[in-house]
Short mmCIF file of C-alpha atoms in Angstrom, two decimals:
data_model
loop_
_atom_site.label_atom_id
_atom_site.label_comp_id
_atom_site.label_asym_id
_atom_site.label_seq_id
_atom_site.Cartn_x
_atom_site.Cartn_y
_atom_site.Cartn_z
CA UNK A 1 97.38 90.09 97.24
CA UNK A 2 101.01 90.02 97.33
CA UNK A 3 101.37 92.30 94.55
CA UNK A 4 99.17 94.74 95.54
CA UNK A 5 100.56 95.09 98.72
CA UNK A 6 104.66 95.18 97.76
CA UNK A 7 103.19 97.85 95.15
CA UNK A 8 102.85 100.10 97.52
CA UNK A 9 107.01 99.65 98.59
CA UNK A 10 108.02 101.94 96.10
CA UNK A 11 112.00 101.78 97.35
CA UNK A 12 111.72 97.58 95.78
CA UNK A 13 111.92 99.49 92.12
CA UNK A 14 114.96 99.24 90.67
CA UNK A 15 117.19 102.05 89.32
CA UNK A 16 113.91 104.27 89.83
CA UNK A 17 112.02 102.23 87.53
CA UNK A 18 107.99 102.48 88.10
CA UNK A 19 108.14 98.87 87.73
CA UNK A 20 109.12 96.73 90.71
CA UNK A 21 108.13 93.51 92.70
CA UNK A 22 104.74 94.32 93.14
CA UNK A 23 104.12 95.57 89.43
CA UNK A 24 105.46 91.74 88.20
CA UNK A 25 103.66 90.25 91.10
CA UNK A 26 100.21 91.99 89.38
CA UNK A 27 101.71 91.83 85.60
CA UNK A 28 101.37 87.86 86.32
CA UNK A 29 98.31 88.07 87.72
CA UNK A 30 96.73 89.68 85.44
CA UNK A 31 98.36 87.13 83.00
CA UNK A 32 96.61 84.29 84.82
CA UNK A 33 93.19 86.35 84.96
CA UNK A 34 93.34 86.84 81.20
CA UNK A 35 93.39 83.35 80.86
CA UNK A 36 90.89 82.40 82.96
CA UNK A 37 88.39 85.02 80.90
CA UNK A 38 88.78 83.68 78.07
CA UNK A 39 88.07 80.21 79.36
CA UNK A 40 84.78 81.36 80.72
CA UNK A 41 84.20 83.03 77.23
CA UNK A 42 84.82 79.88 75.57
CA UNK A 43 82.34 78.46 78.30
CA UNK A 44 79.98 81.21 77.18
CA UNK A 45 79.88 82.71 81.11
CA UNK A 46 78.88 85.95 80.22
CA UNK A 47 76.01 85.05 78.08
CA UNK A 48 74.32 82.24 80.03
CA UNK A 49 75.45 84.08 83.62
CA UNK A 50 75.20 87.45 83.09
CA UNK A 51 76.82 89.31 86.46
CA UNK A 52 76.50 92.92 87.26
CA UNK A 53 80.15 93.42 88.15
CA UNK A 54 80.75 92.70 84.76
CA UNK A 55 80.10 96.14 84.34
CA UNK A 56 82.54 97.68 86.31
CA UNK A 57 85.34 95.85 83.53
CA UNK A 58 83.04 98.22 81.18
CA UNK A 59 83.44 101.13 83.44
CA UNK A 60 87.31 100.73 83.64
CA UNK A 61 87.10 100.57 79.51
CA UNK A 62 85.46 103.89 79.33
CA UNK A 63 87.89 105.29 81.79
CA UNK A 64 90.75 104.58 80.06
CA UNK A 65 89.14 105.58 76.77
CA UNK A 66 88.62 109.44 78.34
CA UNK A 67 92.70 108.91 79.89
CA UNK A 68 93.05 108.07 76.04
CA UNK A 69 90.88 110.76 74.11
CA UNK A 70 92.24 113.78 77.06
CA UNK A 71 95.86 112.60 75.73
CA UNK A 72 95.09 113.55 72.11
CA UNK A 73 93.69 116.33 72.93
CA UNK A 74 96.46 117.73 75.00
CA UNK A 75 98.62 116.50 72.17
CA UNK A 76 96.92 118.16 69.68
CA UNK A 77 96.21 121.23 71.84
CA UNK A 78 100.51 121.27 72.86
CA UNK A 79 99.11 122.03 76.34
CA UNK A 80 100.62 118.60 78.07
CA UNK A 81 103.94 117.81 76.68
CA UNK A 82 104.98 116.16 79.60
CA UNK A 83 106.71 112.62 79.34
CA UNK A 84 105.28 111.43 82.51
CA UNK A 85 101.97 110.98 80.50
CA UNK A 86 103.28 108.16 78.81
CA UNK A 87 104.18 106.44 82.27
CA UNK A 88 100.89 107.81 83.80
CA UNK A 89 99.00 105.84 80.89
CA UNK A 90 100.91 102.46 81.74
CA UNK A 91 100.14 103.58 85.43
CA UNK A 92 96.62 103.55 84.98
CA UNK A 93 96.26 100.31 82.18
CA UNK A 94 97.90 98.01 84.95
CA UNK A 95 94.91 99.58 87.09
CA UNK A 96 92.68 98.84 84.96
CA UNK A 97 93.88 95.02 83.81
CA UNK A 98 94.54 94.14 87.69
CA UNK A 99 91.04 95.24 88.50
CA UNK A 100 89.50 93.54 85.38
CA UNK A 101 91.27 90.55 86.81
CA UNK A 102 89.92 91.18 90.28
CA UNK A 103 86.45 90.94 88.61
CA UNK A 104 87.18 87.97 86.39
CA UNK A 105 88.33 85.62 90.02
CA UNK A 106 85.39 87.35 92.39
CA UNK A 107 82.62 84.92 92.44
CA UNK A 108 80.15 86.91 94.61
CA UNK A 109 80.27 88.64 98.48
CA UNK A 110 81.54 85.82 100.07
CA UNK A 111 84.58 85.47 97.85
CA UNK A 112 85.25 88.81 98.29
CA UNK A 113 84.91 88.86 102.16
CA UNK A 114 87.75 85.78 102.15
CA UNK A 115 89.92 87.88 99.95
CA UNK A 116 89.35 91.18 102.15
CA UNK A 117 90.34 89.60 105.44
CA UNK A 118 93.23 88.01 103.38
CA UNK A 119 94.41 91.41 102.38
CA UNK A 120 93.75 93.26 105.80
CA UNK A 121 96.05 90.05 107.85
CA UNK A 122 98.59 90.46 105.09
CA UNK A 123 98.71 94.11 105.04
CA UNK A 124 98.43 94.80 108.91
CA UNK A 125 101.70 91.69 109.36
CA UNK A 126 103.63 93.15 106.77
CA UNK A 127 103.18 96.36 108.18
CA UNK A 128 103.86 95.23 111.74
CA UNK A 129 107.21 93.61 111.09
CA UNK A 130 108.23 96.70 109.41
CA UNK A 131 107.50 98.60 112.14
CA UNK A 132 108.72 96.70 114.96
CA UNK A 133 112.16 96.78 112.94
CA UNK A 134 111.84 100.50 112.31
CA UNK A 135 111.47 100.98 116.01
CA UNK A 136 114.22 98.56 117.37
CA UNK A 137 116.81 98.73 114.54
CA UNK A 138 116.05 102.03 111.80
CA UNK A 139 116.85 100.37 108.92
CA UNK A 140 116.43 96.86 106.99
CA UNK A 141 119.84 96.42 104.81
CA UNK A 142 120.41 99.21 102.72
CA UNK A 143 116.91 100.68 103.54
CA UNK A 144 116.61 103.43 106.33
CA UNK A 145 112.82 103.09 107.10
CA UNK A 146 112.54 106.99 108.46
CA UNK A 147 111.33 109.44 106.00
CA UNK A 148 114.65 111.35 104.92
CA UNK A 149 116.80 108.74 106.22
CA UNK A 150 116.50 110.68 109.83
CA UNK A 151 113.09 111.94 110.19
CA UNK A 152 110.11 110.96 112.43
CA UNK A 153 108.25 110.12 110.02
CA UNK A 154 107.57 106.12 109.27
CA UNK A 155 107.84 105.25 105.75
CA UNK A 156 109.02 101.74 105.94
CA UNK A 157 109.98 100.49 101.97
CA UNK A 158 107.95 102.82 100.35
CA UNK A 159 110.14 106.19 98.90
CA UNK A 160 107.09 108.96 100.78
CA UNK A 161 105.46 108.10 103.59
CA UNK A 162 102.40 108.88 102.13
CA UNK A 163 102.72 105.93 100.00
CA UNK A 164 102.68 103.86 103.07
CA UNK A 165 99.59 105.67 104.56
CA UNK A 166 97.83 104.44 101.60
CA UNK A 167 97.89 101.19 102.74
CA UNK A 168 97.00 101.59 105.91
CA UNK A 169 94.54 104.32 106.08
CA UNK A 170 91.33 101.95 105.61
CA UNK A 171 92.54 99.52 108.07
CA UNK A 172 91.31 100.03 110.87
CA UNK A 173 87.97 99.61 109.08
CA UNK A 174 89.08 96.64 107.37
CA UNK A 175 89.87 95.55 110.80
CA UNK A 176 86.38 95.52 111.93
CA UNK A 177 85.21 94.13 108.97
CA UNK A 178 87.70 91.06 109.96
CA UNK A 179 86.31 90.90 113.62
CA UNK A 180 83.03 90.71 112.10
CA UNK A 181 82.74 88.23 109.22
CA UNK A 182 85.71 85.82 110.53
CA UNK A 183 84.64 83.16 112.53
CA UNK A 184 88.05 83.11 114.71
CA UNK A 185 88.85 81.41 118.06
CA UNK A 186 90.54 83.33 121.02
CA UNK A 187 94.26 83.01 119.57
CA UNK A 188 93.43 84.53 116.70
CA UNK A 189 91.02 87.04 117.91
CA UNK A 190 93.97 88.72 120.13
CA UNK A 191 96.65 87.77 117.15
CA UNK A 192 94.03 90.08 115.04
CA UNK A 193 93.76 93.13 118.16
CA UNK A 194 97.77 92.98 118.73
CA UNK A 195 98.23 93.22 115.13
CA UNK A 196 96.04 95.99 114.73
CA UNK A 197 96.97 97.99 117.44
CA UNK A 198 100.73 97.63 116.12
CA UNK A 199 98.99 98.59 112.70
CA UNK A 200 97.68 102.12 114.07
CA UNK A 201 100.70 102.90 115.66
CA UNK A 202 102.22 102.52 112.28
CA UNK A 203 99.88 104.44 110.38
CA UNK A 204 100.12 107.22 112.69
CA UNK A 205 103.77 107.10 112.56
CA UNK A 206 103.59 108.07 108.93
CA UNK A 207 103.21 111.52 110.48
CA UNK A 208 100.36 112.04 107.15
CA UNK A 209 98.08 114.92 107.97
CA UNK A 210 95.17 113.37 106.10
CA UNK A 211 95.53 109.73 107.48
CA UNK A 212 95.39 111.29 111.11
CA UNK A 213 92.43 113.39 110.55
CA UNK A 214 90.55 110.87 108.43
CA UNK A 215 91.17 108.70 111.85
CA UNK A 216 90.20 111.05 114.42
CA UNK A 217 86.90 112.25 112.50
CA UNK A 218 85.71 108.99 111.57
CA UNK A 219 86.55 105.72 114.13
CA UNK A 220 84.13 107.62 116.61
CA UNK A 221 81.83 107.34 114.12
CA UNK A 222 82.25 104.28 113.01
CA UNK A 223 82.14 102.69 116.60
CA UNK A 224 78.69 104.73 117.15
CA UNK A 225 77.08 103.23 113.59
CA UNK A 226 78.37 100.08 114.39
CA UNK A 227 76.75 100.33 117.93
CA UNK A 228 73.24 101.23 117.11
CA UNK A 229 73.42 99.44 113.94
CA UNK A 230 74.08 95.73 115.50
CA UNK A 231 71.79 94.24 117.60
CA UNK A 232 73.41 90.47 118.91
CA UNK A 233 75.40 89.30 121.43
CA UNK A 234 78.51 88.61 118.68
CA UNK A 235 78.64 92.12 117.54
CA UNK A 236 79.05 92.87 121.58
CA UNK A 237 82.07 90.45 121.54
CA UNK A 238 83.48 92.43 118.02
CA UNK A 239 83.37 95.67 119.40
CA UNK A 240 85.23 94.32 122.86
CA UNK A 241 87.89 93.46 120.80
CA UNK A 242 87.70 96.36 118.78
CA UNK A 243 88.03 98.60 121.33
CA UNK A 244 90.96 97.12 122.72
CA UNK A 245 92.78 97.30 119.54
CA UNK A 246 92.35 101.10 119.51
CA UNK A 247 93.43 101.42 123.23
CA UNK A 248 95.98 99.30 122.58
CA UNK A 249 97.14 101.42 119.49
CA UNK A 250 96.30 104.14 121.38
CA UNK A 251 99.24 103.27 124.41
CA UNK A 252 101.85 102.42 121.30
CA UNK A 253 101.36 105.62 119.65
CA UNK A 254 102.32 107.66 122.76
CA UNK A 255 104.97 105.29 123.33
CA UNK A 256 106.58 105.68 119.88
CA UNK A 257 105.75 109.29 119.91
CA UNK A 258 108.62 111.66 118.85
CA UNK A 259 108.93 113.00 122.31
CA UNK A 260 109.38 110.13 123.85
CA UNK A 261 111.83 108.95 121.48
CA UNK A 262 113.76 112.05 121.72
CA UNK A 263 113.69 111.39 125.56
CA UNK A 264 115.03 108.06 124.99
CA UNK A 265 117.48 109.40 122.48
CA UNK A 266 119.37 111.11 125.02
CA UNK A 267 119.50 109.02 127.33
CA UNK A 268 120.76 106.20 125.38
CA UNK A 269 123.07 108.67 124.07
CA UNK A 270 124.33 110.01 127.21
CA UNK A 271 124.49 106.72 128.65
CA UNK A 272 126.56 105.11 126.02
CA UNK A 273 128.03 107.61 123.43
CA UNK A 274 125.94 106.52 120.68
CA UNK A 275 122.98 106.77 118.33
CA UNK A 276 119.27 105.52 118.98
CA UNK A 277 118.90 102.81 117.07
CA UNK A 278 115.47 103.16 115.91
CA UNK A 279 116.21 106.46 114.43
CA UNK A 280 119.16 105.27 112.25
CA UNK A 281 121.52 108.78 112.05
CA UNK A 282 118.78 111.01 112.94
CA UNK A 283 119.18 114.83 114.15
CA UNK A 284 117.21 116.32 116.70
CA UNK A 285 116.49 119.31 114.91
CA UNK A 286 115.57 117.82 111.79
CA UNK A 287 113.25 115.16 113.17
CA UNK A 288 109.89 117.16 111.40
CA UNK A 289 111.36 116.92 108.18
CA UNK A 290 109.03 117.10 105.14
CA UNK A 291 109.73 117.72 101.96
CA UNK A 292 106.32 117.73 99.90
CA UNK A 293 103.24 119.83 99.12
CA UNK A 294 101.95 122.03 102.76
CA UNK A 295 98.19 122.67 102.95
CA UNK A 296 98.91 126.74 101.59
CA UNK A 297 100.54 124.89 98.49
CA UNK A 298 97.82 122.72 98.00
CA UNK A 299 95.53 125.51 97.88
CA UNK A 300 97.38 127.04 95.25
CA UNK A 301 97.73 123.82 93.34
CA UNK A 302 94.23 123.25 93.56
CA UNK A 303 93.42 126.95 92.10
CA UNK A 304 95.66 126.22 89.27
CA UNK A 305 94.30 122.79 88.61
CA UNK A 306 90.51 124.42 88.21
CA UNK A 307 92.02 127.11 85.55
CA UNK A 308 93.23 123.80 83.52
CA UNK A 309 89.90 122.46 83.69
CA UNK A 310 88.32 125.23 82.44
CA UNK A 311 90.50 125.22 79.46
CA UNK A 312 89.65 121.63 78.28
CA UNK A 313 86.54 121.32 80.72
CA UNK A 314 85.27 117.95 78.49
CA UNK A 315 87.87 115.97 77.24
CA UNK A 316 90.56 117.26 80.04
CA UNK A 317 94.19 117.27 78.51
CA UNK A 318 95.33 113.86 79.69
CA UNK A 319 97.13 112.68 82.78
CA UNK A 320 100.35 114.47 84.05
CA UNK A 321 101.86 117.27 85.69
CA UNK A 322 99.64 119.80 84.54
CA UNK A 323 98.87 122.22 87.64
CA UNK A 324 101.63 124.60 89.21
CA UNK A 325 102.65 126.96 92.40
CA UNK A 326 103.11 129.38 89.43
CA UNK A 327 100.13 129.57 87.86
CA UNK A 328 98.57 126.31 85.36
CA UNK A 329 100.79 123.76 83.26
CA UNK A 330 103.60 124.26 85.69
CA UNK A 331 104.83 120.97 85.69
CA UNK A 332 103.09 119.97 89.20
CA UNK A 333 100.20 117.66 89.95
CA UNK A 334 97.59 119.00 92.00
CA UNK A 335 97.65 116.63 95.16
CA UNK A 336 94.14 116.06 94.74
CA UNK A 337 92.52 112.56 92.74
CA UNK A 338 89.42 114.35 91.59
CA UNK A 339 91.16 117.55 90.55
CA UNK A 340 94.16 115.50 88.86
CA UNK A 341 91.58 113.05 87.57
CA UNK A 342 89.52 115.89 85.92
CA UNK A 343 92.44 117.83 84.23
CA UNK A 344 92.82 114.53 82.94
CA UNK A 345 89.73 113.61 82.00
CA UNK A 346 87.20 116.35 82.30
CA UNK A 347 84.03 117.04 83.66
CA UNK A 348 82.81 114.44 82.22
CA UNK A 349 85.26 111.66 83.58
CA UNK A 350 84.83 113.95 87.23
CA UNK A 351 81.30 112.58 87.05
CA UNK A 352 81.57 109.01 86.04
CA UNK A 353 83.92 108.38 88.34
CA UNK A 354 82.18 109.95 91.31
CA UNK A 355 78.66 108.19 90.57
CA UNK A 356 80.43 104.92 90.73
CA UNK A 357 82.24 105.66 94.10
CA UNK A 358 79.16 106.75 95.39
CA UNK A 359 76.95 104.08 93.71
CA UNK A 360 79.57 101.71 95.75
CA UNK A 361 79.07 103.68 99.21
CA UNK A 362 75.33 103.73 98.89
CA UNK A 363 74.87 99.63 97.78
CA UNK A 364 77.71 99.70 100.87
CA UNK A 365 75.10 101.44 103.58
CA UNK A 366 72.32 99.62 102.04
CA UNK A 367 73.76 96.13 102.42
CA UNK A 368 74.70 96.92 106.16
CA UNK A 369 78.20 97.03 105.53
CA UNK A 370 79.09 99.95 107.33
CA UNK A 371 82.98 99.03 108.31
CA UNK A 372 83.07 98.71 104.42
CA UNK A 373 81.67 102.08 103.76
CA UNK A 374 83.97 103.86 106.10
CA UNK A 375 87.01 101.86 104.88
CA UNK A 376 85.86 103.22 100.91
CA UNK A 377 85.15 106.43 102.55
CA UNK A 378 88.43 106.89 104.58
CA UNK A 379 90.43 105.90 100.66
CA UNK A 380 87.85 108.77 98.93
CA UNK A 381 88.88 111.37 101.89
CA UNK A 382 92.66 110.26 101.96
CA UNK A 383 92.44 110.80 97.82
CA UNK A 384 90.90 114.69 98.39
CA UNK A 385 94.59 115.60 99.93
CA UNK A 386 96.97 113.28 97.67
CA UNK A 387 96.59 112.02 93.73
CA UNK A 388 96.62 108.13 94.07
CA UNK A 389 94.69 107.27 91.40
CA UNK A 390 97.68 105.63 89.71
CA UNK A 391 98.05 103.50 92.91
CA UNK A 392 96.63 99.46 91.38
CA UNK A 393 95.51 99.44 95.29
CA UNK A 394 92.85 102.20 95.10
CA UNK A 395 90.76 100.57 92.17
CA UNK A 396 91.52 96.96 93.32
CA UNK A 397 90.00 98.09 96.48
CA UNK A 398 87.72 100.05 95.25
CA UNK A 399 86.63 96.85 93.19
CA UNK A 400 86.05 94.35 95.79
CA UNK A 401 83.71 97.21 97.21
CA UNK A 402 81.87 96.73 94.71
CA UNK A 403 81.71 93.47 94.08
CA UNK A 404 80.83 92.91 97.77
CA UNK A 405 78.46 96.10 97.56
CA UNK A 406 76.51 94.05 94.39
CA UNK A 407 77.64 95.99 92.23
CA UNK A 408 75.29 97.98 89.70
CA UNK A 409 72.73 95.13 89.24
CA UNK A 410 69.59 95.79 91.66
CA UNK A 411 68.25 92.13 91.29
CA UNK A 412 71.52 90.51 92.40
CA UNK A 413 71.95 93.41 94.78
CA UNK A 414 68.32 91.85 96.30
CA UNK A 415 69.06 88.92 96.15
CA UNK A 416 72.11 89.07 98.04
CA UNK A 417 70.55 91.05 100.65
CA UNK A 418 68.35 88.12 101.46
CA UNK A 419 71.21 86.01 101.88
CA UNK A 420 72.65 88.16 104.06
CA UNK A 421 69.87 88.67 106.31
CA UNK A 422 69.29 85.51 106.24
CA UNK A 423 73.18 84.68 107.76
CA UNK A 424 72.43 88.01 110.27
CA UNK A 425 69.40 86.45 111.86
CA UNK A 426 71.27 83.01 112.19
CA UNK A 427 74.46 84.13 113.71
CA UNK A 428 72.02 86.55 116.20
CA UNK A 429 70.19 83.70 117.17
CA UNK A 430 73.60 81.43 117.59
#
């Protein structure tokens, strides 16, 4: 949990290493996972207790078989010579392992629900404090937590704010998810709507296009599922406190809005001859600083991208670089999972990976689990405007989905949705 989470602080790598505290953090996990495997093959747990989510370690095998085959062909073909695909590769096996391991310690829906809740408290604190310290101070030791080092945009200790959208883009349907399954008492209940409002506010701070829209286009929806989809007096009680999270976020976003921190600015400014504190060294002028891809460049990214997938339109080329604002191969990537995924990969890997995801977002709806669909949904809209496929967060997450979902195994899938019920029409009645 740890690791996935400091993974996403890209600044805690040192000397611009792709390895930092979060990649050890999962390296060691996945150390302690491998263990535990091969005691339950020793046990002979895959034979006499077969589980579908077994599958999805066979699923991540054949993935990074096409990653592997798409590499010798762009090899062979001289169309990817780009270094990056050797660190892309080691990107994607850590993936791979930590979500292997994720399947190895996941003992059915309930195990996953513990460790979802455990990720959204961690997550949503972590990203609090950060916040609150942005705000009040600008930066944590040698760390200026503005985008730029001046700009409005929040990217607390990860190097593009985008990075830190990531994390928090499924939250506030994690969030509900908490309110939901956790049997909490009235401390912890406003702990979870205080940190959650404080957790929008940050998200939106990241000043990310996608996260924003993703945001405004689906919590409406999600509140009117969740409304005519529950039908007892403690769903009532979980979208109270629901709601109050998003005014509350709401009220914090305005307040930390760049206008009324430029306001404050100058006064504090004028008043006493220095800087704002929460905007470190900040200019004015320069608060909308960006410095990545605009929509119009995506666009043209995304053009390119499709002329490299009709080149290799099976095997793909392997991962890197391989779209460009010039025309294809021009050393960029094309800010988009699937497209980056299927210059990779191919048509073929375009496919398997999107019947999973949806396999995932149908078992989702089916099981009831709407907060969990929209949380997978929000990550598979957020991915359509960035590539974070190499992110160990997407597939871990987009593991426990599954798991929780039942995976690809329509008897346990059935069976689970008995228990289920069965909980529903207890806690109704309680």
């Amino acid at each position: 949990m740890a690791g996935l989470i400091a993974a996403t602080m890209t600044r805690l790598r040192p000397f611009e290493l792709p390895l930092g505290l979060g990649e050890v953090l999962l390296l060691l996990f996945v150390l302690a996972a491998l263990f535990e495997g091969l005691q339950a093959l020793r046990t002979h747990w895959l034979i006499e207790e077969p589980r579908p989510h077994v599958w999805l370690i066979g699923s991540y095998a054949v993935f990074f078989l096409m990653l592997m085959v798409g590499c010798w062909q762009g090899n062979h073909s001289g169309m990817n010579p780009y270094t990056e695909s050797v660190r892309d590769m080691l990107a994607y096996a850590l993936c791979f392992l930590v979500s292997a391991g994720v399947v190895v310690n996941c003992d059915g829906p309930d195990d996953v629900a513990r460790t979802l809740r455990c990720l959204t408290w961690a997550g949503l604190s972590v990203s609090a404090i950060i916040w609150i310290w942005a705000v009040g101070f600008g930066a944590l030791g040698g760390f200026n937590l503005w985008y730029g080092g001046y700009g409005a945009r929040f990217t607390g200790l990860a190097v593009n704010p985008n990075q830190n959208a990531l994390l928090l883009v499924s939250m506030p349907f994690l969030l509900c998810f908490l309110f939901r399954t956790s049997v909490a008492g009235i401390w912890e209940r406003r702990a979870g709507i205080c940190l959650g409002a404080i957790g929008l506010a940050a998200g939106w701070g990241t000043g990310s296009a996608a996260l924003r829209f993703i945001w405004v286009a689906l919590i409406p929806v999600a509140i009117l599922a969740g409304v005519g989809f529950q039908h007892c007096r403690r769903s009532l009680r979980v979208m109270r406190d629901y709601i109050w999270t998003l005014g509350l976020g709401i009220m914090l976003i305005l307040l930390s809005s760049e206008s009324v921190l430029s306001r404050a600015y100058d006064f504090f400014s004028k008043s006493t001859g220095d800087v704002f504190p929460g905007m470190g060294v900040m200019n004015i002028d320069r608060m909308m600083l960006t410095d990545g891809a605009g929509w119009t460049d995506r666009l043209t990214l995304w053009k390119n991208a499709w002329l490299v997938i009709q080149g290799s339109p099976v095997f793909g080329y392997g991962p890197g670089p391989l779209s460009g604002m010039s025309g294809p191969f021009g050393g960029s990537e094309a800010h988009n999972s699937l497209l980056d995924w299927m210059m990779a990969t191919g048509f073929v890997g375009g496919v398997a990976l999107t019947a999973l995801v949806s396999v995932v977002l149908w078992r989702s709806v089916r099981r009831g689990n709407l907060d969990l669909f929209f949380a997978l949904l929000a990550l598979l809209i957020f991915s359509m405007a960035h590539h974070v496929l190499r992110h160990p967060w997407v597939w871990a997450m987009l593991t426990l989905l599954a798991v929780h979902a039942g995976g690809l195994h329509g008897k346990w899938s059935r069976a689970g949705n008995a228990r289920d019920d069965a909980k529903v029409d207890v806690t109704c009645v309680g």
